[in-house]
Short mmCIF file of C-alpha atoms in Angstrom, two decimals:
data_model
loop_
_atom_site.label_atom_id
_atom_site.label_comp_id
_atom_site.label_asym_id
_atom_site.label_seq_id
_atom_site.Cartn_x
_atom_site.Cartn_y
_atom_site.Cartn_z
CA ALA B 73 152.95 98.43 134.17
CA GLY B 74 152.24 98.70 130.46
CA GLY B 75 148.54 99.14 131.12
CA ALA B 76 149.16 101.86 133.70
CA ALA B 77 151.38 103.71 131.24
CA ILE B 78 148.65 103.57 128.61
CA VAL B 79 146.07 104.89 131.07
CA PHE B 80 148.43 107.65 132.20
CA GLY B 81 149.13 108.60 128.60
CA ALA B 82 145.43 108.70 127.79
CA VAL B 83 144.76 110.96 130.79
CA VAL B 84 147.56 113.33 129.74
CA VAL B 85 146.22 113.51 126.18
CA ALA B 86 142.65 114.12 127.38
CA ALA B 87 143.78 116.78 129.84
CA THR B 88 145.81 118.49 127.12
CA ILE B 89 142.81 118.56 124.78
CA VAL B 90 140.59 120.06 127.50
CA LEU B 91 143.17 122.64 128.55
CA ARG B 92 143.75 123.70 124.95
CA ARG B 93 140.02 124.10 124.42
CA VAL B 94 139.68 126.27 127.53
CA ALA B 95 142.78 128.28 126.57
CA SER B 96 141.47 128.93 123.05
CA MET B 97 138.02 130.13 124.20
CA PRO B 98 138.84 132.93 126.65
CA PHE B 99 135.37 134.48 126.84
CA ALA B 100 133.25 131.34 126.75
CA PRO B 101 131.60 130.10 129.97
CA LEU B 102 133.83 127.42 131.48
CA HIS B 103 131.20 124.68 131.24
CA LYS B 104 130.59 125.40 127.54
CA ALA B 105 134.31 125.39 126.80
CA LEU B 106 134.76 122.07 128.63
CA LEU B 107 131.77 120.38 126.99
CA GLY B 108 132.10 121.99 123.57
CA LEU B 109 128.63 123.52 123.75
CA ARG B 110 127.44 126.14 121.28
CA LEU B 111 127.82 129.76 122.38
CA ARG B 112 125.06 132.36 122.19
CA TYR B 113 125.96 135.44 120.17
CA ARG B 114 124.62 138.13 117.85
CA VAL B 115 126.26 139.39 114.64
CA GLY B 116 124.74 142.17 112.61
CA GLY B 117 125.58 144.95 110.19
CA HIS B 118 126.13 145.32 106.48
CA VAL B 119 128.37 143.64 103.90
CA GLU B 120 128.41 145.02 100.36
CA THR B 121 127.11 142.37 97.94
CA ASN B 122 126.99 144.41 94.72
CA HIS B 123 130.75 144.63 94.35
CA PRO B 124 133.47 142.86 92.29
CA HIS B 125 135.01 141.61 95.56
CA ALA B 126 131.74 140.59 97.22
CA ASP B 127 133.01 137.01 97.74
CA ILE B 128 135.98 138.34 99.69
CA PHE B 129 133.72 140.49 101.85
CA LYS B 130 131.55 137.44 102.55
CA ARG B 131 134.63 135.50 103.70
CA ILE B 132 135.52 138.41 105.96
CA ALA B 133 132.06 138.34 107.53
CA THR B 134 132.45 134.62 108.19
CA ALA B 135 135.88 135.16 109.76
CA PHE B 136 134.45 137.89 111.99
CA GLU B 137 131.58 135.66 113.12
CA ASN B 138 134.00 132.82 113.87
CA ASN B 139 135.54 134.97 116.61
CA PHE B 140 132.23 134.67 118.45
CA VAL B 141 131.70 131.02 117.58
CA LYS B 142 135.08 130.30 119.19
CA GLY B 143 134.56 132.49 122.25
CA GLN B 144 137.32 134.91 121.26
CA GLU B 145 135.30 138.07 121.80
CA ILE B 146 132.78 139.76 124.09
CA GLY B 147 131.83 142.67 121.84
CA ALA B 148 133.55 143.83 118.67
CA GLN B 149 133.16 145.93 115.53
CA LEU B 150 134.79 145.65 112.12
CA ALA B 151 134.67 148.34 109.42
CA ILE B 152 136.40 148.23 106.04
CA TYR B 153 136.57 150.89 103.32
CA HIS B 154 137.59 150.07 99.76
CA ASP B 155 138.16 152.76 97.16
CA GLY B 156 136.43 155.37 99.29
CA ASN B 157 133.31 153.33 100.11
CA LEU B 158 132.26 151.50 103.29
CA VAL B 159 131.98 147.87 102.17
CA VAL B 160 131.99 146.01 105.51
CA ASP B 161 130.31 147.34 108.66
CA LEU B 162 129.78 144.62 111.29
CA PHE B 163 129.28 144.28 115.01
CA GLY B 164 129.10 141.20 117.21
CA ALA B 165 128.13 140.47 120.81
CA ASN B 166 128.70 137.46 123.06
CA ASP B 167 125.36 136.91 124.81
CA ASP B 168 126.89 134.33 127.16
CA HIS B 169 128.87 137.15 128.79
CA PRO B 170 127.07 139.75 130.96
CA VAL B 171 128.97 142.63 129.35
CA GLY B 172 128.40 141.19 125.88
CA ARG B 173 124.64 141.34 126.41
CA THR B 174 124.91 145.15 126.63
CA TYR B 175 126.88 145.47 123.36
CA LYS B 176 125.11 147.15 120.43
CA ASP B 177 125.95 148.34 116.95
CA ASP B 178 126.54 151.89 118.22
CA SER B 179 128.73 150.93 121.20
CA LEU B 180 132.00 152.79 121.71
CA GLN B 181 135.36 151.55 122.95
CA ILE B 182 138.56 152.84 124.42
CA ILE B 183 141.00 152.03 121.61
CA PHE B 184 144.26 152.43 123.58
CA SER B 185 147.27 152.87 121.26
CA SER B 186 145.19 152.89 118.08
CA SER B 187 144.73 156.48 119.29
CA LYS B 188 148.30 157.16 118.18
CA ASN B 189 147.24 157.05 114.52
CA LEU B 190 144.74 159.87 115.10
CA THR B 191 147.31 161.95 116.96
CA ALA B 192 149.74 161.48 114.07
CA VAL B 193 147.05 162.63 111.61
CA ALA B 194 146.52 165.80 113.66
CA ILE B 195 150.28 166.48 113.69
CA ALA B 196 150.53 165.93 109.93
CA MET B 197 147.70 168.41 109.30
CA ALA B 198 149.27 171.04 111.57
CA LEU B 199 152.74 170.66 110.04
CA ASP B 200 151.33 170.91 106.53
CA ARG B 201 149.40 174.10 107.29
CA ASN B 202 152.07 175.89 109.29
CA GLY B 203 155.28 175.23 107.37
CA VAL B 204 156.89 173.01 110.00
CA LYS B 205 158.86 169.87 109.07
CA TYR B 206 159.15 166.49 110.72
CA THR B 207 162.91 167.02 110.85
CA ASP B 208 162.60 170.28 112.80
CA ARG B 209 163.85 170.17 116.37
CA VAL B 210 161.26 170.35 119.11
CA VAL B 211 163.12 173.25 120.75
CA ASP B 212 162.66 175.27 117.55
CA VAL B 213 158.93 175.44 118.26
CA TRP B 214 159.10 174.93 122.04
CA PRO B 215 162.34 176.33 123.55
CA GLN B 216 161.46 175.27 127.12
CA PHE B 217 161.30 171.61 126.00
CA ALA B 218 165.01 171.10 126.81
CA LYS B 219 164.87 172.69 130.27
CA SER B 220 166.18 169.49 131.90
CA GLU B 221 169.55 169.89 130.11
CA ALA B 222 170.35 172.90 132.29
CA MET B 223 169.18 171.40 135.60
CA ASP B 224 172.20 170.85 137.86
CA ASP B 225 170.77 167.77 139.55
CA LEU B 226 170.35 166.06 136.14
CA LEU B 227 173.78 166.78 134.62
CA GLU B 228 175.18 163.35 135.50
CA GLN B 229 172.06 161.56 134.27
CA ASN B 230 172.12 163.53 131.02
CA MET B 231 175.75 162.55 130.44
CA GLU B 232 175.02 158.88 131.12
CA ALA B 233 172.18 158.96 128.60
CA MET B 234 174.44 160.40 125.90
CA VAL B 235 177.11 157.77 126.63
CA ALA B 236 174.38 155.13 126.22
CA GLY B 237 173.66 156.41 122.70
CA MET B 238 170.80 158.82 123.36
CA PRO B 239 170.45 162.27 121.74
CA ALA B 240 170.73 165.48 123.68
CA LYS B 241 167.24 166.70 124.47
CA SER B 242 167.85 169.88 122.48
CA ALA B 243 168.60 167.74 119.40
CA ILE B 244 165.35 165.76 119.48
CA THR B 245 163.20 166.26 116.38
CA ILE B 246 159.46 165.97 115.91
CA GLN B 247 159.96 162.75 113.98
CA ASP B 248 162.04 161.35 116.85
CA VAL B 249 158.99 161.71 119.09
CA LEU B 250 156.71 160.16 116.45
CA ARG B 251 159.09 157.21 116.00
CA HIS B 252 159.37 156.59 119.78
CA GLU B 253 163.03 157.61 119.68
CA SER B 254 163.14 160.71 121.86
CA GLY B 255 164.18 158.87 125.03
CA LEU B 256 161.09 160.22 126.79
CA HIS B 257 159.30 156.90 127.06
CA ARG B 258 158.50 157.92 130.64
CA PHE B 259 158.49 161.23 132.43
CA ALA B 260 160.27 162.26 135.61
CA GLU B 261 157.22 161.19 137.59
CA PRO B 262 153.78 159.68 136.90
CA MET B 263 151.05 162.07 135.78
CA ILE B 264 148.21 162.74 138.20
CA VAL B 265 144.99 161.78 136.41
CA SER B 266 142.96 164.65 137.86
CA LYS B 267 145.44 167.14 136.35
CA VAL B 268 145.21 165.96 132.72
CA GLU B 269 141.54 166.46 131.94
CA ASP B 270 142.05 169.25 129.36
CA LEU B 271 145.50 169.81 127.85
CA ASP B 272 144.44 173.19 126.40
CA ALA B 273 143.55 174.83 129.71
CA ASP B 274 145.29 175.43 132.99
CA PRO B 275 146.13 173.81 135.27
CA SER B 276 146.48 170.77 132.94
CA TYR B 277 148.35 172.60 130.18
CA SER B 278 151.02 174.13 132.46
CA TYR B 279 151.30 171.00 134.59
CA VAL B 280 152.05 168.71 131.65
CA ALA B 281 154.32 171.25 129.91
CA ASP B 282 156.43 171.65 133.05
CA LEU B 283 156.61 167.88 133.63
CA ILE B 284 157.82 167.23 130.07
CA SER B 285 160.37 170.06 130.09
CA ARG B 286 162.03 168.86 133.29
CA SER B 287 162.00 165.16 132.34
CA PRO B 288 165.44 163.92 131.27
CA VAL B 289 166.20 161.70 128.31
CA THR B 290 166.74 158.09 129.41
CA PRO B 291 167.86 155.07 127.35
CA PRO B 292 165.25 152.35 126.69
CA ALA B 293 167.51 149.85 128.46
CA ALA B 294 169.01 151.88 131.29
CA GLY B 295 172.78 151.82 131.57
CA GLN B 296 173.23 149.73 128.43
CA GLY B 297 174.48 150.62 124.99
CA PRO B 298 172.38 150.03 121.88
CA PRO B 299 171.81 146.41 120.73
CA GLU B 300 174.54 144.85 118.59
CA GLN B 301 172.65 145.31 115.33
CA GLN B 302 172.30 149.04 115.97
CA GLN B 303 175.73 150.00 117.28
CA ASN B 304 177.14 151.06 113.92
CA ALA B 305 174.08 152.71 112.45
CA GLY B 306 175.68 156.12 112.01
CA GLU B 307 175.81 159.37 113.93
CA ASP B 308 172.11 160.06 113.43
CA ALA B 309 171.09 156.67 114.83
CA ARG B 310 168.45 156.59 117.53
CA ARG B 311 167.37 153.98 120.05
CA ARG B 312 163.71 153.06 120.00
CA GLY B 313 161.69 152.56 123.18
CA TYR B 314 157.92 152.59 122.90
CA HIS B 315 156.34 155.81 124.23
CA ALA B 316 153.15 154.09 125.41
CA ILE B 317 151.70 157.06 127.29
CA THR B 318 154.09 159.94 126.73
CA ARG B 319 154.09 160.34 122.94
CA GLY B 320 150.64 161.90 122.78
CA MET B 321 151.35 164.25 125.67
CA ILE B 322 154.51 165.59 124.00
CA LEU B 323 152.85 165.88 120.59
CA SER B 324 149.87 167.74 122.04
CA GLN B 325 152.23 170.35 123.49
CA ILE B 326 154.06 170.65 120.15
CA LEU B 327 150.77 170.94 118.25
CA ARG B 328 149.56 173.72 120.51
CA ARG B 329 152.68 175.75 119.69
CA ILE B 330 152.52 175.37 115.91
CA ASP B 331 148.73 175.71 115.52
CA LYS B 332 148.35 179.32 114.43
CA ARG B 333 144.57 179.08 114.12
CA GLY B 334 143.87 178.64 117.81
CA LYS B 335 146.75 177.08 119.76
CA ARG B 336 144.82 173.84 120.17
CA GLY B 337 146.05 170.57 121.56
CA VAL B 338 145.24 167.20 119.99
CA GLY B 339 141.74 166.85 121.46
CA ALA B 340 140.47 170.26 120.38
CA PHE B 341 142.26 170.05 117.01
CA LEU B 342 140.67 166.69 116.18
CA ARG B 343 137.26 168.00 117.22
CA ASP B 344 137.48 171.05 114.93
CA GLU B 345 139.43 169.65 111.99
CA VAL B 346 138.51 165.96 111.81
CA ILE B 347 135.48 165.00 113.90
CA GLN B 348 133.18 167.86 112.84
CA PRO B 349 134.12 167.94 109.12
CA LEU B 350 133.65 164.15 108.86
CA GLU B 351 130.42 164.29 110.91
CA LEU B 352 131.75 161.92 113.57
CA GLU B 353 130.29 163.63 116.64
CA GLY B 354 129.39 160.98 119.19
CA GLU B 355 131.49 158.39 117.31
CA LEU B 356 135.03 159.59 118.05
CA ALA B 357 136.43 161.58 120.97
CA CYS B 358 139.66 162.61 122.65
CA SER B 359 138.95 164.14 126.09
CA SER B 360 135.71 165.05 127.82
CA GLU B 361 135.16 168.21 125.76
CA CYS B 362 134.22 166.05 122.80
CA ASP B 363 131.55 164.57 125.10
CA PRO B 364 131.18 160.90 124.12
CA PRO B 365 128.01 159.41 125.65
CA LEU B 366 129.51 157.47 128.57
CA LYS B 367 126.67 154.95 128.61
CA ARG B 368 127.76 153.81 125.13
CA VAL B 369 131.38 153.18 126.21
CA ILE B 370 131.50 149.47 126.99
CA PRO B 371 133.90 148.38 129.78
CA MET B 372 137.06 146.52 128.82
CA GLN B 373 137.32 142.96 130.15
CA GLN B 374 140.44 140.94 130.94
CA ILE B 375 140.90 137.26 130.13
CA PRO B 376 139.64 135.21 133.13
CA THR B 377 142.11 133.65 135.56
CA HIS B 378 141.19 130.05 134.69
CA VAL B 379 142.00 130.73 131.03
CA ARG B 380 145.39 132.22 131.94
CA PHE B 381 146.12 129.14 134.05
CA ALA B 382 145.22 126.83 131.16
CA ARG B 383 147.46 128.80 128.81
CA ILE B 384 150.39 128.68 131.22
CA ILE B 385 150.09 124.89 131.51
CA CYS B 386 149.87 124.53 127.71
CA HIS B 387 152.91 126.76 127.18
CA MET B 388 154.90 124.81 129.76
CA GLY B 389 154.08 121.60 127.91
CA GLU B 390 155.13 123.11 124.58
CA LEU B 391 158.43 124.33 126.03
CA LEU B 392 159.11 120.89 127.51
CA LEU B 393 158.39 119.27 124.15
CA VAL B 394 160.65 121.72 122.29
CA TRP B 395 163.43 121.20 124.81
CA THR B 396 163.10 117.40 124.55
CA LEU B 397 163.10 117.39 120.76
CA GLY B 398 165.95 119.87 120.73
CA ALA B 399 168.00 117.54 122.89
CA TRP B 400 167.41 114.68 120.45
CA ALA B 401 167.95 116.47 117.13
CA PRO B 402 170.99 118.68 116.34
CA SER B 403 168.86 120.98 114.17
CA GLY B 404 166.29 121.25 116.92
CA ALA B 405 168.96 121.98 119.50
CA GLN B 406 170.35 124.74 117.32
CA ALA B 407 166.90 126.30 116.91
CA ASN B 408 166.28 126.00 120.64
CA THR B 409 169.60 127.74 121.41
CA SER B 410 168.62 130.59 119.10
CA LYS B 411 165.31 130.95 120.93
CA LEU B 412 167.10 131.03 124.27
CA ARG B 413 169.41 133.81 123.03
CA TRP B 414 166.40 135.83 121.87
CA ALA B 415 164.69 135.22 125.22
CA LYS B 416 167.77 136.59 126.98
CA LYS B 417 167.64 139.76 124.84
CA ILE B 418 164.01 140.21 125.83
CA TYR B 419 164.88 139.69 129.50
CA ASP B 420 167.79 142.14 129.37
CA ALA B 421 165.56 144.82 127.80
CA ALA B 422 162.64 144.18 130.13
CA LYS B 423 164.61 144.28 133.39
CA ALA B 424 165.56 147.90 132.67
CA TYR B 425 162.05 148.88 133.77
CA PRO B 426 160.66 148.78 137.32
CA ASN B 427 158.36 145.84 136.54
CA GLY B 428 159.64 144.66 133.18
CA GLY B 429 158.80 145.37 129.56
CA SER B 430 156.30 147.78 128.07
CA TYR B 431 153.74 147.16 130.83
CA SER B 432 155.90 149.09 133.28
CA LEU B 433 155.69 152.11 130.96
CA LEU B 434 151.92 152.00 131.45
CA LYS B 435 152.28 151.54 135.20
CA TYR B 436 154.60 154.54 135.37
CA GLY B 437 152.21 156.67 133.32
CA PHE B 438 149.49 157.72 135.75
CA CYS B 439 148.84 157.94 139.44
CA SER B 440 146.10 159.15 141.77
CA ASP B 441 146.28 162.30 143.87
CA ASP B 442 147.97 160.36 146.69
CA GLY B 443 150.67 159.06 144.32
CA SER B 444 149.54 155.43 144.06
CA SER B 445 149.75 153.85 140.60
CA TYR B 446 146.57 153.36 138.61
CA MET B 447 148.01 150.47 136.61
CA ASP B 448 147.75 147.00 138.15
CA GLY B 449 147.84 144.91 134.98
CA THR B 450 144.15 145.55 134.24
CA PRO B 451 142.30 148.30 132.33
CA GLY B 452 140.64 149.43 135.57
CA LEU B 453 141.46 153.14 135.18
CA TYR B 454 140.08 153.21 131.65
CA ASN B 455 136.77 151.72 132.78
CA LYS B 456 136.14 154.71 135.05
CA PRO B 457 134.80 158.15 134.06
CA ALA B 458 138.12 159.69 135.18
CA GLY B 459 140.04 157.46 132.76
CA ILE B 460 137.65 158.08 129.88
CA ASN B 461 137.42 161.84 130.37
CA MET B 462 141.12 162.60 130.79
CA GLU B 463 142.99 163.73 127.69
CA CYS B 464 145.77 161.28 126.81
CA PRO B 465 146.16 161.28 123.01
CA SER B 466 148.32 158.15 123.08
CA SER B 467 146.01 155.79 124.89
CA ASN B 468 142.44 156.73 125.72
CA MET B 469 140.53 157.95 122.68
CA VAL B 470 137.01 156.60 122.37
CA ALA B 471 135.75 155.44 118.98
CA SER B 472 133.64 153.12 116.90
CA ALA B 473 135.25 151.08 114.14
CA ARG B 474 133.18 153.01 111.59
CA ALA B 475 134.65 156.32 112.75
CA LEU B 476 138.24 155.09 112.60
CA ALA B 477 137.76 153.62 109.14
CA LYS B 478 136.21 156.85 107.88
CA VAL B 479 139.24 158.83 109.03
CA GLY B 480 141.53 156.27 107.43
CA SER B 481 139.65 156.53 104.14
CA CYS B 482 140.92 160.11 103.89
CA LEU B 483 144.52 158.83 103.87
CA VAL B 484 144.28 156.53 100.83
CA PRO B 485 143.56 157.29 97.17
CA ALA B 486 139.99 156.71 96.00
CA SER B 487 138.10 156.95 92.75
CA GLY B 488 134.87 157.75 94.54
CA GLY B 489 133.07 157.81 97.87
CA ASP B 490 133.06 160.38 100.66
CA SER B 491 136.82 160.35 101.21
CA GLU B 492 137.48 162.33 98.04
CA LYS B 493 134.92 164.96 99.08
CA LYS B 494 136.37 165.49 102.54
CA LYS B 495 140.12 165.16 102.25
CA LEU B 496 141.97 166.13 105.38
CA LEU B 497 145.46 166.50 103.90
CA SER B 498 147.16 167.36 100.65
CA ASP B 499 148.62 164.49 98.64
CA ALA B 500 152.12 165.79 99.38
CA ALA B 501 151.44 165.80 103.13
CA ILE B 502 150.09 162.24 102.95
CA ASP B 503 153.23 161.15 101.09
CA ARG B 504 155.45 162.79 103.72
CA MET B 505 153.70 161.15 106.65
CA HIS B 506 154.26 157.69 105.11
CA ALA B 507 157.87 158.32 104.07
CA ASP B 508 161.23 157.33 105.56
CA SER B 509 160.24 154.24 107.51
CA ILE B 510 163.11 152.89 109.62
CA LEU B 511 163.32 149.35 110.96
CA ARG B 512 164.73 149.13 114.49
CA LEU B 513 164.41 146.90 117.51
CA ASP B 514 162.04 148.49 120.02
CA GLU B 515 163.80 147.87 123.32
CA ALA B 516 160.58 148.28 125.33
CA LEU B 517 158.28 146.12 123.19
CA CYS B 518 161.19 143.75 122.49
CA VAL B 519 160.16 143.43 118.84
CA PRO B 520 161.35 145.21 115.68
CA THR B 521 159.11 148.03 114.43
CA ARG B 522 159.32 150.13 111.27
CA PHE B 523 157.97 153.61 111.98
CA THR B 524 157.67 156.33 109.37
CA ALA B 525 158.56 159.99 109.83
CA GLY B 526 154.85 160.64 110.41
CA GLY B 527 154.59 158.11 113.24
CA PHE B 528 152.81 155.19 111.54
CA ASN B 529 154.17 151.67 111.55
CA ASP B 530 155.05 150.26 108.13
CA PHE B 531 154.00 146.59 108.32
CA THR B 532 156.31 145.37 105.57
CA ASP B 533 158.04 143.04 108.05
CA SER B 534 154.96 142.08 110.05
CA LYS B 535 153.91 138.46 110.42
CA ILE B 536 150.23 139.24 111.08
CA PHE B 537 149.68 140.14 107.40
CA SER B 538 149.86 137.68 104.52
CA SER B 539 151.68 140.48 102.76
CA GLY B 540 152.61 143.38 105.00
CA ALA B 541 153.85 145.54 102.13
CA GLY B 542 151.70 148.63 101.71
CA TRP B 543 149.97 148.46 105.12
CA TYR B 544 150.42 151.32 107.61
CA GLY B 545 148.97 152.27 110.97
CA TRP B 546 149.07 150.76 114.46
CA GLY B 547 146.99 148.90 117.00
CA GLY B 548 146.11 149.04 120.67
CA TRP B 549 146.53 147.12 123.91
CA GLY B 550 144.16 144.15 123.96
CA GLY B 551 143.68 143.88 120.20
CA SER B 552 142.21 146.95 118.48
CA LEU B 553 143.63 147.62 115.01
CA PHE B 554 143.55 150.63 112.68
CA VAL B 555 145.46 150.13 109.41
CA TRP B 556 145.28 151.08 105.76
CA ASN B 557 146.82 150.09 102.43
CA ARG B 558 147.27 152.88 99.92
CA ASP B 559 148.14 150.55 97.03
CA ARG B 560 145.01 148.45 97.49
CA ARG B 561 142.89 151.46 98.57
CA LEU B 562 141.82 149.64 101.72
CA VAL B 563 141.17 150.72 105.31
CA LEU B 564 140.49 148.34 108.19
CA ALA B 565 139.38 149.23 111.72
CA TYR B 566 138.72 146.69 114.45
CA THR B 567 137.56 147.60 117.95
CA MET B 568 136.69 145.28 120.82
CA ASN B 569 136.36 145.09 124.59
CA GLY B 570 137.76 141.60 125.18
CA MET B 571 141.37 142.25 126.24
CA HIS B 572 143.75 139.65 124.84
CA ASP B 573 147.42 139.69 125.81
CA ASP B 574 148.54 141.28 122.56
CA VAL B 575 148.29 144.24 120.26
CA LEU B 576 147.40 144.33 116.56
CA GLY B 577 144.54 141.86 116.83
CA LYS B 578 146.72 138.89 115.85
CA GLY B 579 144.57 135.74 115.46
CA ARG B 580 141.26 137.59 115.60
CA VAL B 581 141.93 139.63 112.47
CA SER B 582 144.48 137.45 110.69
CA ALA B 583 141.78 135.67 108.64
CA VAL B 584 140.31 139.05 107.67
CA LEU B 585 143.71 140.31 106.56
CA ASP B 586 144.36 137.09 104.65
CA ALA B 587 141.11 137.62 102.75
CA LEU B 588 141.97 141.25 101.97
CA ALA B 589 145.21 140.04 100.36
CA GLY B 590 142.97 138.85 97.51
CA ILE B 591 142.12 142.45 96.56
CA PRO B 592 144.68 143.58 93.96
CA GLU B 593 146.55 146.84 93.91
CA ALA B 594 144.77 149.63 92.08
CA ALA B 595 145.82 150.19 88.49
#
């Protein structure tokens, strides 16, 4: 019996090692992951060597390459600006993956919610030029916005929303929308993809404007009051529920009404005021009118099923181990109880949506002409011309990492480089867009976020940074990241087409961010 137990234990250990290897190498061929064989990949680009922080940049290049050594990526780009100069400009491609073999240094990607940073930049520029404030109510620039308040069939729903701690629609401010606190995390019905190709022209413009105006405010967790830690936050308190798709649509309508130069939405505004001045044509686009070369947009790829299965088995084993240890040790049991309470909060928030959590906000975002949802848990819509060409400023901009980083370089101080020559905003406007960050639990993402008045996340409390203080921005579904640090005069942009089950890059950029922590704040 003792011998059988030893054999069984050895088999369990070996199986665990194999499963963990497969789980940690999502884009490696199965046989190479099982046997530990070397992967085929290409990494190219430029790293500044004549620089006081050249050693840090070299470490960053090594960390980037390790993502391909470990099978973490299919194709990816990393661009970093420091003090106004491009110091890291890398791309990598997994040649063991058929899509990776098509990846080049000029490839473009859908960047999902990293798009929200660019939309927020456009809003900041328009507010600064036209004398509008973040604290202004949306109805002050768009009176029809609150149309749903007067709709008889929505009176009861509007009252229920106010009882649940939501603002009246007529009281919603521009910064409420930017902070995901307007209660419009989904519209009255999904948007038809064929009707949102150009938000500046009819029928798209009128279609989206009407849909937003007749959409009622709804609480992030339907029928529930705010979480315990937010119940006594004052009369001006808001409830946060991530506006995955809707934020950009609302902001584009607001922008069109305050833009005195041409009544442009986000796509046209970015083209005229950001893309052309920064010479980013063909590198950054929002909607088909900016005309990104479709052949350069590399399809997004999900983690394979066998890798998901391996991860599920590994997670089940970890949970069993935690539960067992928790049962043995009082301190462990206490920690386990705390985790269970947090899991219940996540479950309570997620079940408020048709299919749980923030994913349901994506599923409820778009539909085809016949009303069927385009979201099935994969990026299928965004791999099609219709998904790339539609104008959704929250989720489908196309960009290279170089283009994102160049835009970001205009948001941080610099003693030299191109960013000082082509500033997009006044210093006062940049200060305003980073001001007044508020930490709240996002009841859709089920994590706390700290958004500023200008709509950027303040990463002071983030665990993905060695030191989150000073970093701002946001990331996208699957792992893209677009952030900057004004104190250290740094900008980082990471784009990829291997879709992990996270945002903000997490493990793939954590080593890069750790290295950047070695660059001191500017004097």
